[in-house]
Short mmCIF file of C-alpha atoms in Angstrom, two decimals:
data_model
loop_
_atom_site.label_atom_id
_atom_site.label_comp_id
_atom_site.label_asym_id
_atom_site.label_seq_id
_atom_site.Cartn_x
_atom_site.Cartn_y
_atom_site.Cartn_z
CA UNK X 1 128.64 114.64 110.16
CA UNK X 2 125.90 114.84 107.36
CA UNK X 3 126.79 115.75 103.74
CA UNK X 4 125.81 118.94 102.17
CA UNK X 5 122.89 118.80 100.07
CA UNK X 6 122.03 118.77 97.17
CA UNK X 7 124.76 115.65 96.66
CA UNK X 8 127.07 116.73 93.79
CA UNK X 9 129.37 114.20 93.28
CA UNK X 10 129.71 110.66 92.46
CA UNK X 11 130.14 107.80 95.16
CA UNK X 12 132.63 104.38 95.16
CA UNK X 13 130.21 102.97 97.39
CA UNK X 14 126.82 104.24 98.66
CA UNK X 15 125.53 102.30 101.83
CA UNK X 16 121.46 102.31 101.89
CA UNK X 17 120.88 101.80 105.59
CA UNK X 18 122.42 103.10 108.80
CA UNK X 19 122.02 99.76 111.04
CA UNK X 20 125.15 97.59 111.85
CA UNK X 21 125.51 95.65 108.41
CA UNK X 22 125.77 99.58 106.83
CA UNK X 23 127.98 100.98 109.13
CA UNK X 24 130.04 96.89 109.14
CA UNK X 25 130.39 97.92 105.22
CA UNK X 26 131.44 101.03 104.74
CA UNK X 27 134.05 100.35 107.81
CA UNK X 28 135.22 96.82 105.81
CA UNK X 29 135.28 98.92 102.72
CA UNK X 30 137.55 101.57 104.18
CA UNK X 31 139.10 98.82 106.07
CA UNK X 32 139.92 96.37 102.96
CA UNK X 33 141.47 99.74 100.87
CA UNK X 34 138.14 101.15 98.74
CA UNK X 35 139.21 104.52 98.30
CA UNK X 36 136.25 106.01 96.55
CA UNK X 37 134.09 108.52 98.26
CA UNK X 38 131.63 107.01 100.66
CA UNK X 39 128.32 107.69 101.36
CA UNK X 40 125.75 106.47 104.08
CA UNK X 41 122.20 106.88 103.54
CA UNK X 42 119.75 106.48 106.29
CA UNK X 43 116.57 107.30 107.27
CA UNK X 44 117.20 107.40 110.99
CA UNK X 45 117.77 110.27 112.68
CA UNK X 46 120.42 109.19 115.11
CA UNK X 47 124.38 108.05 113.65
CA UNK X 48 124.69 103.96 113.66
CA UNK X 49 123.69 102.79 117.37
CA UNK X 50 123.92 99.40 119.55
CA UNK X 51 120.16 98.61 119.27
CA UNK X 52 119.94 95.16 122.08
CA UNK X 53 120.12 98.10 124.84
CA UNK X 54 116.66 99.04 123.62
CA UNK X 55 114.78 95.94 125.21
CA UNK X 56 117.16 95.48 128.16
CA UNK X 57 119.21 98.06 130.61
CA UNK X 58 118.00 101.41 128.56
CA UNK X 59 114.23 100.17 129.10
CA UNK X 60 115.03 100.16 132.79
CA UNK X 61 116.53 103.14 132.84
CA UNK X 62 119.93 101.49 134.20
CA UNK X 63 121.85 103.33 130.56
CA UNK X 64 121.33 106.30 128.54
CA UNK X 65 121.46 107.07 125.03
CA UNK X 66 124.88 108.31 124.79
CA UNK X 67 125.73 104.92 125.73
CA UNK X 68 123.80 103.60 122.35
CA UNK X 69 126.09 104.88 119.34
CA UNK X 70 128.56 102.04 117.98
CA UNK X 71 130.91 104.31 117.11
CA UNK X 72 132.56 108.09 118.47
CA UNK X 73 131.44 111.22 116.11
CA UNK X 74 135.27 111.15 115.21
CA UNK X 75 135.05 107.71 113.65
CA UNK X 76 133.54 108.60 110.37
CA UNK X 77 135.57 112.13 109.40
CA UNK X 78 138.44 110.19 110.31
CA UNK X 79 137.85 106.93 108.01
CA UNK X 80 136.10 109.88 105.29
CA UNK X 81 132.20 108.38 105.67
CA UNK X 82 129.50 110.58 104.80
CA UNK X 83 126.12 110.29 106.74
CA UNK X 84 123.47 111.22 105.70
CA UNK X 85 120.93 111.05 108.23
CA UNK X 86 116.75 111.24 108.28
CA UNK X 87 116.83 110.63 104.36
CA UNK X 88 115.87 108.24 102.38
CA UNK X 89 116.22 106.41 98.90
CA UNK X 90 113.41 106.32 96.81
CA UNK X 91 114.68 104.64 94.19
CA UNK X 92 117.41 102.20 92.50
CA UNK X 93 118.35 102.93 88.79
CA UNK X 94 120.19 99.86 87.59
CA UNK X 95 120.80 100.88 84.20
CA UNK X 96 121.96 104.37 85.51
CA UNK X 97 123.50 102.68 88.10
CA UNK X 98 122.87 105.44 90.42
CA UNK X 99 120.49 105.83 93.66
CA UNK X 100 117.60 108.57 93.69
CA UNK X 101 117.36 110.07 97.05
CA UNK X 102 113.80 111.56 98.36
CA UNK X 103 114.61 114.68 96.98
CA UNK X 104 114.93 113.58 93.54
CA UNK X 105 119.14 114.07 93.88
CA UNK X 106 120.87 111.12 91.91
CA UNK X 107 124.45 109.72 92.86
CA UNK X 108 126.18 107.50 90.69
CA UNK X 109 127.74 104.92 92.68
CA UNK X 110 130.13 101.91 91.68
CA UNK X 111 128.90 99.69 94.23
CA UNK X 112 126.06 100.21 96.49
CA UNK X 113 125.02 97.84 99.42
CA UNK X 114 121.65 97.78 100.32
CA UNK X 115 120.98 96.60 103.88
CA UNK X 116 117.80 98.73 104.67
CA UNK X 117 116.80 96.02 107.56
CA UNK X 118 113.69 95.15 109.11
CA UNK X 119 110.91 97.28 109.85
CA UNK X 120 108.13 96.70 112.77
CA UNK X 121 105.36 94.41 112.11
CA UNK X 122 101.63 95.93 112.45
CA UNK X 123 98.88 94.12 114.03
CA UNK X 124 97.00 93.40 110.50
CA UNK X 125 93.50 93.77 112.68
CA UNK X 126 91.06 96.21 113.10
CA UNK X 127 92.96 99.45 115.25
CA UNK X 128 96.31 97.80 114.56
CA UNK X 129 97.26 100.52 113.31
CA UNK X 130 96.35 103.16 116.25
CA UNK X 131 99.58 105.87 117.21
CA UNK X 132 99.25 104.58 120.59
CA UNK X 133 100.40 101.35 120.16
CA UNK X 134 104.16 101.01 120.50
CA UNK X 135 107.07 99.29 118.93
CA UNK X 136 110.28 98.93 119.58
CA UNK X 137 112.63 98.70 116.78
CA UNK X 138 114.16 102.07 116.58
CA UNK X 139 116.18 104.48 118.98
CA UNK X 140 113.16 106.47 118.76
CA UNK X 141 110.71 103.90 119.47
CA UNK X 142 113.01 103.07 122.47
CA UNK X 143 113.00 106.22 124.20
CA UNK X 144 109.28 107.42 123.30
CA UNK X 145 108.09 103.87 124.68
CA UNK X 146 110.76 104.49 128.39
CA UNK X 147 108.84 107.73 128.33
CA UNK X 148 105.57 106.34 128.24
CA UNK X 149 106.07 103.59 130.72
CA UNK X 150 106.72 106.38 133.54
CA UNK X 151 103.07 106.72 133.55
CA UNK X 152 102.00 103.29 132.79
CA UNK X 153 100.53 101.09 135.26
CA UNK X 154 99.33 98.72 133.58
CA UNK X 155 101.26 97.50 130.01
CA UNK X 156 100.37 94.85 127.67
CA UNK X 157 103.31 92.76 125.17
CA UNK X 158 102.10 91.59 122.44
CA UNK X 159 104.05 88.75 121.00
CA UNK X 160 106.64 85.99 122.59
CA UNK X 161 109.79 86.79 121.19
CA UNK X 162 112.59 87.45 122.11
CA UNK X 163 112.34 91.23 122.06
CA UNK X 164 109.16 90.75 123.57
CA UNK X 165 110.17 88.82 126.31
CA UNK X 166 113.56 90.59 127.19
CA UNK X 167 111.09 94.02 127.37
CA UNK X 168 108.40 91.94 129.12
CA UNK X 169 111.06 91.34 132.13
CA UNK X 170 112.44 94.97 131.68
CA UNK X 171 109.10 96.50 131.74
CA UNK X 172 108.73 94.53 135.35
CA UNK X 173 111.34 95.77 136.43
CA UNK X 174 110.14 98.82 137.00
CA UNK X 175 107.08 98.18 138.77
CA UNK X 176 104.69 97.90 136.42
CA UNK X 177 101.91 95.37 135.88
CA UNK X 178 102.93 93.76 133.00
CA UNK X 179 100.75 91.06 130.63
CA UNK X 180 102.10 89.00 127.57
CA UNK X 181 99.68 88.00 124.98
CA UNK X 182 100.81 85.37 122.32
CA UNK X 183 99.30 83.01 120.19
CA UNK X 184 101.88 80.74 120.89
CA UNK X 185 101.49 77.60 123.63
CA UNK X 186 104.72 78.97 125.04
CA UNK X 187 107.40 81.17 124.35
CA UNK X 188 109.32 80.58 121.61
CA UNK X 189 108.16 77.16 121.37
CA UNK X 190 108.13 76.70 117.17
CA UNK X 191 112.07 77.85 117.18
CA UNK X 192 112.92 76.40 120.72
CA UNK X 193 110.94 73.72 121.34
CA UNK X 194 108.62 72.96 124.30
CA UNK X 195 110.92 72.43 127.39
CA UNK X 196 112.73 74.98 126.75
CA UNK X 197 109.71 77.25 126.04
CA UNK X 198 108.54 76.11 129.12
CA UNK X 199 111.44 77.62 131.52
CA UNK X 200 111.37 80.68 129.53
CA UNK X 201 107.82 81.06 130.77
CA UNK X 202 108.81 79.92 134.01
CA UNK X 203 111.34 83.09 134.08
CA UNK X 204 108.80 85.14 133.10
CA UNK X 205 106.26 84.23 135.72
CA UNK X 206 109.21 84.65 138.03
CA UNK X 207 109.81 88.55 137.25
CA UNK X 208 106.20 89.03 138.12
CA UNK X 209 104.96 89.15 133.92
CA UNK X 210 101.38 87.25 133.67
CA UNK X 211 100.65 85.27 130.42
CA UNK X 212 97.93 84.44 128.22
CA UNK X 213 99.08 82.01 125.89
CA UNK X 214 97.32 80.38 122.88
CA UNK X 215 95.39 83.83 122.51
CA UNK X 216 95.24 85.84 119.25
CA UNK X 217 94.32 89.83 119.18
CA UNK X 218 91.56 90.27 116.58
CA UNK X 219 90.92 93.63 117.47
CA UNK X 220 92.14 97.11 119.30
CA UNK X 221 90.01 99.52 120.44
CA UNK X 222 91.54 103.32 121.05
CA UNK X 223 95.21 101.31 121.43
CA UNK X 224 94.76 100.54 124.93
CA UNK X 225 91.75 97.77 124.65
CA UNK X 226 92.62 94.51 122.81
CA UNK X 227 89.78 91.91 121.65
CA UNK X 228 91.23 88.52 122.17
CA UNK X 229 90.27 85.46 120.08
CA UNK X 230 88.26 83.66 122.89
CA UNK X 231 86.06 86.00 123.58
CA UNK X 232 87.91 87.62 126.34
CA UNK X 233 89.76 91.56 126.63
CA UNK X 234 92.55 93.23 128.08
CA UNK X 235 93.07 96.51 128.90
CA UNK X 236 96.02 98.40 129.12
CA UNK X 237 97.68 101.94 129.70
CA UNK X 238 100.20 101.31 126.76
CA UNK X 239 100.53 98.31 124.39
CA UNK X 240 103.57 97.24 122.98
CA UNK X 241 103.78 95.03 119.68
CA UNK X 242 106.46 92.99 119.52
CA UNK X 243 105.07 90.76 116.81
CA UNK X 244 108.18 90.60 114.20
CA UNK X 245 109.35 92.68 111.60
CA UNK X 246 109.11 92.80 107.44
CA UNK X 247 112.33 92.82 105.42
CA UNK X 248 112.20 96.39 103.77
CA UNK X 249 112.50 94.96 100.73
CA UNK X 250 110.42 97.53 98.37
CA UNK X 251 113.93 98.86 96.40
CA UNK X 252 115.10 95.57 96.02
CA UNK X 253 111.80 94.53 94.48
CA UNK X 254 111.39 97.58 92.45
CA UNK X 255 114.91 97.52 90.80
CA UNK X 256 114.11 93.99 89.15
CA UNK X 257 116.28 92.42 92.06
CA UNK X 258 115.83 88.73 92.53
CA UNK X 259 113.95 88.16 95.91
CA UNK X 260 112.94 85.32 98.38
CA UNK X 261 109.61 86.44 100.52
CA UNK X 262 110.85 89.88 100.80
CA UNK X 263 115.00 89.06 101.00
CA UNK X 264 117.43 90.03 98.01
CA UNK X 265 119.02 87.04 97.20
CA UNK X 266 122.94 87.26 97.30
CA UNK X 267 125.99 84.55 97.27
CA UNK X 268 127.91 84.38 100.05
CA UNK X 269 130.37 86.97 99.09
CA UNK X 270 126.73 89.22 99.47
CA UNK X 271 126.60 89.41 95.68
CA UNK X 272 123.12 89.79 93.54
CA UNK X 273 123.20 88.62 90.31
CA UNK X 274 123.80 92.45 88.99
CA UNK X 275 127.19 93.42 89.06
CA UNK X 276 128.04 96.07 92.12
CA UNK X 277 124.87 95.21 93.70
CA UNK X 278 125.04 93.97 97.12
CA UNK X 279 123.07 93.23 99.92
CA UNK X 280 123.63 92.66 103.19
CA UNK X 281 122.04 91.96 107.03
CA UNK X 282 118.19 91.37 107.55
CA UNK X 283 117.74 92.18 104.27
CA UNK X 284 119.65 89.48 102.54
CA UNK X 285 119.06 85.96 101.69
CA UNK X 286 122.41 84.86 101.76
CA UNK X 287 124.40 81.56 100.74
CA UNK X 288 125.96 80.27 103.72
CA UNK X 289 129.36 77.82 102.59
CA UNK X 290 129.64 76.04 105.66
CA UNK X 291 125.54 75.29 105.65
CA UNK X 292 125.61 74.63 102.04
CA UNK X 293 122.52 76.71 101.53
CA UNK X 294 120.75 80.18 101.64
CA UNK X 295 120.12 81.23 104.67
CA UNK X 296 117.67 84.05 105.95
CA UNK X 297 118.48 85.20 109.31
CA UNK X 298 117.78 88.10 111.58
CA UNK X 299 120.44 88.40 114.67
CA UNK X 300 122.81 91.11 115.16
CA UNK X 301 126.45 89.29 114.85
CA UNK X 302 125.09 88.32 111.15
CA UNK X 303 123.89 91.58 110.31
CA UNK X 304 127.66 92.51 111.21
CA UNK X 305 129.31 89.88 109.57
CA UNK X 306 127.66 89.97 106.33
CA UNK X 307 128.15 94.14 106.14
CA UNK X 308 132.23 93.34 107.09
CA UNK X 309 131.53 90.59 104.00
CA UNK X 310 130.04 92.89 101.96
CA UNK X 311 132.62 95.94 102.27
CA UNK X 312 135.72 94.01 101.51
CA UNK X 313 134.19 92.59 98.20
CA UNK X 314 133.03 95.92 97.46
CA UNK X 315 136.80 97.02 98.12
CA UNK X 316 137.75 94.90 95.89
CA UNK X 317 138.67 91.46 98.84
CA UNK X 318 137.92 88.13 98.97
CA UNK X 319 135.39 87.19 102.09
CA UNK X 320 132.62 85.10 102.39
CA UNK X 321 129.83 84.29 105.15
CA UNK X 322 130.38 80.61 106.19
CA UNK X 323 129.57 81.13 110.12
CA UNK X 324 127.04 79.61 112.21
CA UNK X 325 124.44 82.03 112.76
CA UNK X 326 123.44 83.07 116.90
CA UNK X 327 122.62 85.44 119.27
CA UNK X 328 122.53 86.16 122.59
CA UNK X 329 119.24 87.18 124.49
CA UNK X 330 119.33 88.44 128.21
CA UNK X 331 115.67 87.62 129.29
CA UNK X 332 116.34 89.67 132.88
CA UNK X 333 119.55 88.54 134.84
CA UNK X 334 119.65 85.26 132.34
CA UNK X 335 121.50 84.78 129.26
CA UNK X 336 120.44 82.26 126.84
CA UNK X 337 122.96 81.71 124.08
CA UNK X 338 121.90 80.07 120.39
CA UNK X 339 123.95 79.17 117.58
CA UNK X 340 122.02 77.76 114.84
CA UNK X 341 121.00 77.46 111.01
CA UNK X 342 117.52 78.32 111.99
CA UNK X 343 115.88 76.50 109.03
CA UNK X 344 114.18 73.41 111.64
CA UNK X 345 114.79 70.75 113.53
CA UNK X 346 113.12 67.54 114.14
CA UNK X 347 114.81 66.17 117.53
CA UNK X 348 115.64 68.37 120.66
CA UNK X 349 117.82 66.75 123.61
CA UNK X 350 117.82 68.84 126.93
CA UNK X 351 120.70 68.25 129.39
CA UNK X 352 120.26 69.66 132.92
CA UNK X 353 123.82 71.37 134.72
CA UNK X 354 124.13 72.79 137.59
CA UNK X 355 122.71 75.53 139.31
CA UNK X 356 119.68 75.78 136.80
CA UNK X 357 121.97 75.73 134.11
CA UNK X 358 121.30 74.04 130.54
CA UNK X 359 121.90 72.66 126.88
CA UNK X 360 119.47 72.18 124.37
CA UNK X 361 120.63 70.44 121.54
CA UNK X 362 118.95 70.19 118.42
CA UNK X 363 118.94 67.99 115.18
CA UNK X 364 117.47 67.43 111.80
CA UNK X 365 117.88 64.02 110.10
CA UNK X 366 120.51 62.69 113.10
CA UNK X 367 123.13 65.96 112.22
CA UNK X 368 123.21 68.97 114.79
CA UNK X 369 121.98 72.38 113.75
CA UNK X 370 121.79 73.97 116.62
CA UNK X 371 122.89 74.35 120.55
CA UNK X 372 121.26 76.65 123.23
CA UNK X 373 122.95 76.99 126.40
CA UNK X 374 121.87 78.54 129.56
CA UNK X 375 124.82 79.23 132.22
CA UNK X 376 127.00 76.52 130.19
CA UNK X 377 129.39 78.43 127.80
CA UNK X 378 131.63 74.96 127.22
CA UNK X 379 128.95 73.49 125.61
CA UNK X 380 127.98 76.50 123.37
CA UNK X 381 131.26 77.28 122.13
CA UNK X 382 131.89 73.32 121.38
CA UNK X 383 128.50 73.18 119.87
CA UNK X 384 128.90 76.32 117.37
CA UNK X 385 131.87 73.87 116.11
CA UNK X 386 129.31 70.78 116.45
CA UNK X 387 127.17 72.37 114.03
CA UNK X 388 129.35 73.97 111.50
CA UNK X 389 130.62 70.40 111.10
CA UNK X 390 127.49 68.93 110.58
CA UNK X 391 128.59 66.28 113.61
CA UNK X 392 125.99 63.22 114.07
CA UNK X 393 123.50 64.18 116.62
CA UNK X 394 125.17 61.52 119.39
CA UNK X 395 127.81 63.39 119.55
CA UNK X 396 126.47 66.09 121.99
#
């Protein structure tokens, strides 16, 4: 499945990343007719994999890793992919146009896309950076953190997101005592809002995970021991941080590439300004046509829609990102569903259904841009059309 090395030969399109915008392009690329050789760089270990399992059924111990890769070991000899797998590029050469792997080995490309994700955002405190601490934004960080938990009483999420949460509830699950520190009032309350942060804490509390809210860590002592801002601690058999990620940005920023706090900027056909140059998924900074606007966003379905974007211009097609944005998020045996530009809202509107069901619906100047549903899928799938619209807010 890997390439031989040293790499000898030129590529049609190198992919820098093995996430699901890199493995989106190189299948759009085959896909769309690009017949030049190509090559997948990544510096996982493990061929492209579903990575949502991670915080949800794989936690609990319900799946098992050969459930996690997105595609059969066939799939890539049979559309001619190269992987190659726990290596990285260390640098871009523009002029050359050409990638330098970590060995020093150049290959000349004719397009590359780089979509070289997110990584895991340290604690920037005192013992934030301790090897005890856990993460989870990796097939390795998954299954070293389900180890750990086997012999963890007592575990400590640091963060409200929506990684944290869904691994809060998991981590419950299995019968461990589980506490979430955020500085955040409630969960998810800057994106969400507060009455909808406010059930998502109320699900929490439900699966048996204890909060602190409005509480900063300022400190970690031997990565079990956090220092809180008000004085108070908490202690821990494992810790996991679940406090964002960084746009790995570095090549981007290092080639000359034009950026936006970290993100290459691209049009919405995933295009930088050089010439063969893409970018795609958490990486990019993308023009979205239907929003009008650039657009940075950080959900799976994008990540695979602007890779599919990506490969067929790099094959030579005509595609462009002009979706609403969303994800899905399965905080236990609940599914909360969010379509949305993600760049604010002034106005939220919550409508109560049945059966603890509900819509959020949210606004910015009187226009929708953006619907959360809980248990009502109607109203999602006519509010994803709501927004992309740009429908007056009294329409919901």
């Amino acid at each position: 499945m890997t390439s031989p090395s040293p790499v000898e030969t030129s590529a049609g399109l190198v992919v820098v990343g093995g996430g699901p915008a890199g493995l989106s392009a190189a299948r759009a690329y085959r896909e769309g007719g690009g017949r030049g050789r190509v090559l997948m760089v990544s510096a996982d270990r493990h061929p492209p994999y579903n990575r949502p399992p991670l915080s949800k059924d794989f936690l609990r111990g319900e799946s098992e890793a050969s459930a996690l890769p997105l595609e059969d070991p066939s799939f890539y000899g049979g559309h001619e992919i190269e992987l190659l797998l726990a290596r990285s590029v260390a640098g871009l050469d523009l002029s050359a146009r050409s990638v330098v792997l970590d060995d020093g080995e150049r290959v000349p490309f004719l397009t590359v896309v780089l979509a070289t994700g997110r990584g895991p955002a340290a604690l920037p405190v005192p013992g934030g950076d301790h090897p005890a601490l856990r993460f989870l934004r990796s097939r390795h960080h998954g299954e070293q953190l389900r180890d750990a938990v086997a012999s963890a009483g007592r575990v400590v999420v640091v963060g409200s997101g929506f990684i944290g949460c869904e691994a809060a509830v998991s981590l419950a699950a299995r019968g461990t005592t589980v506490t979430m520190v955020s500085p955040e009032p409630l969960p998810q309350q800057e994106r969400l809002g507060a009455e909808v942060g406010e059930r998502i804490a109320g699900w929490l509390r439900e699966a048996g995970v204890r909060l602190l809210p409005g509480r900063s860590v300022i400190a970690v002592e031997d990565g079990r021991r956090l220092l809180l801002d008000d004085g108070s601690t908490c202690e821990a058999d494992l810790v996991l941080v679940s406090t964002g990620a960084a746009p790995q940005g570095e090549l981007a920023l290092e080639a000359g590439l034009a950026t936006s706090e970290g993100r290459v900027v691209v049009d919405s056909h995933m295009r930088t300004q050089v010439p063969g140059v893409l970018a795609a998924g958490d990486i990019a900074f993308a023009h979205n046509d239907a929003a009008g606007r650039s657009l940075a966003v950080e959900h799976w379905g994008e990540a695979l829609r602007m890779g599919e974007v990506a490969g067929t211009t790099a094959a030579g097609g005509d595609d462009t990102w002009a979706q609403v944005p969303g994800f899905w998020s399965e905080i236990g045996e609940r599914t909360l569903k969010y379509a949305a530009w993600g760049d604010g809202h002034d106005d939220v509107r919550v409508v109560d259904h049945r059966d603890g069901g509900f819509t959020a619906w949210y606004s910015a100047d009187g226009v929708l841009v953006g619907v959360l549903t809980h248990d009502a899928d109607d109203d999602y799938e006519e509010g994803q059309s709501l927004v992309e619209k740009g429908a007056p807010s009294e329409t919901s």
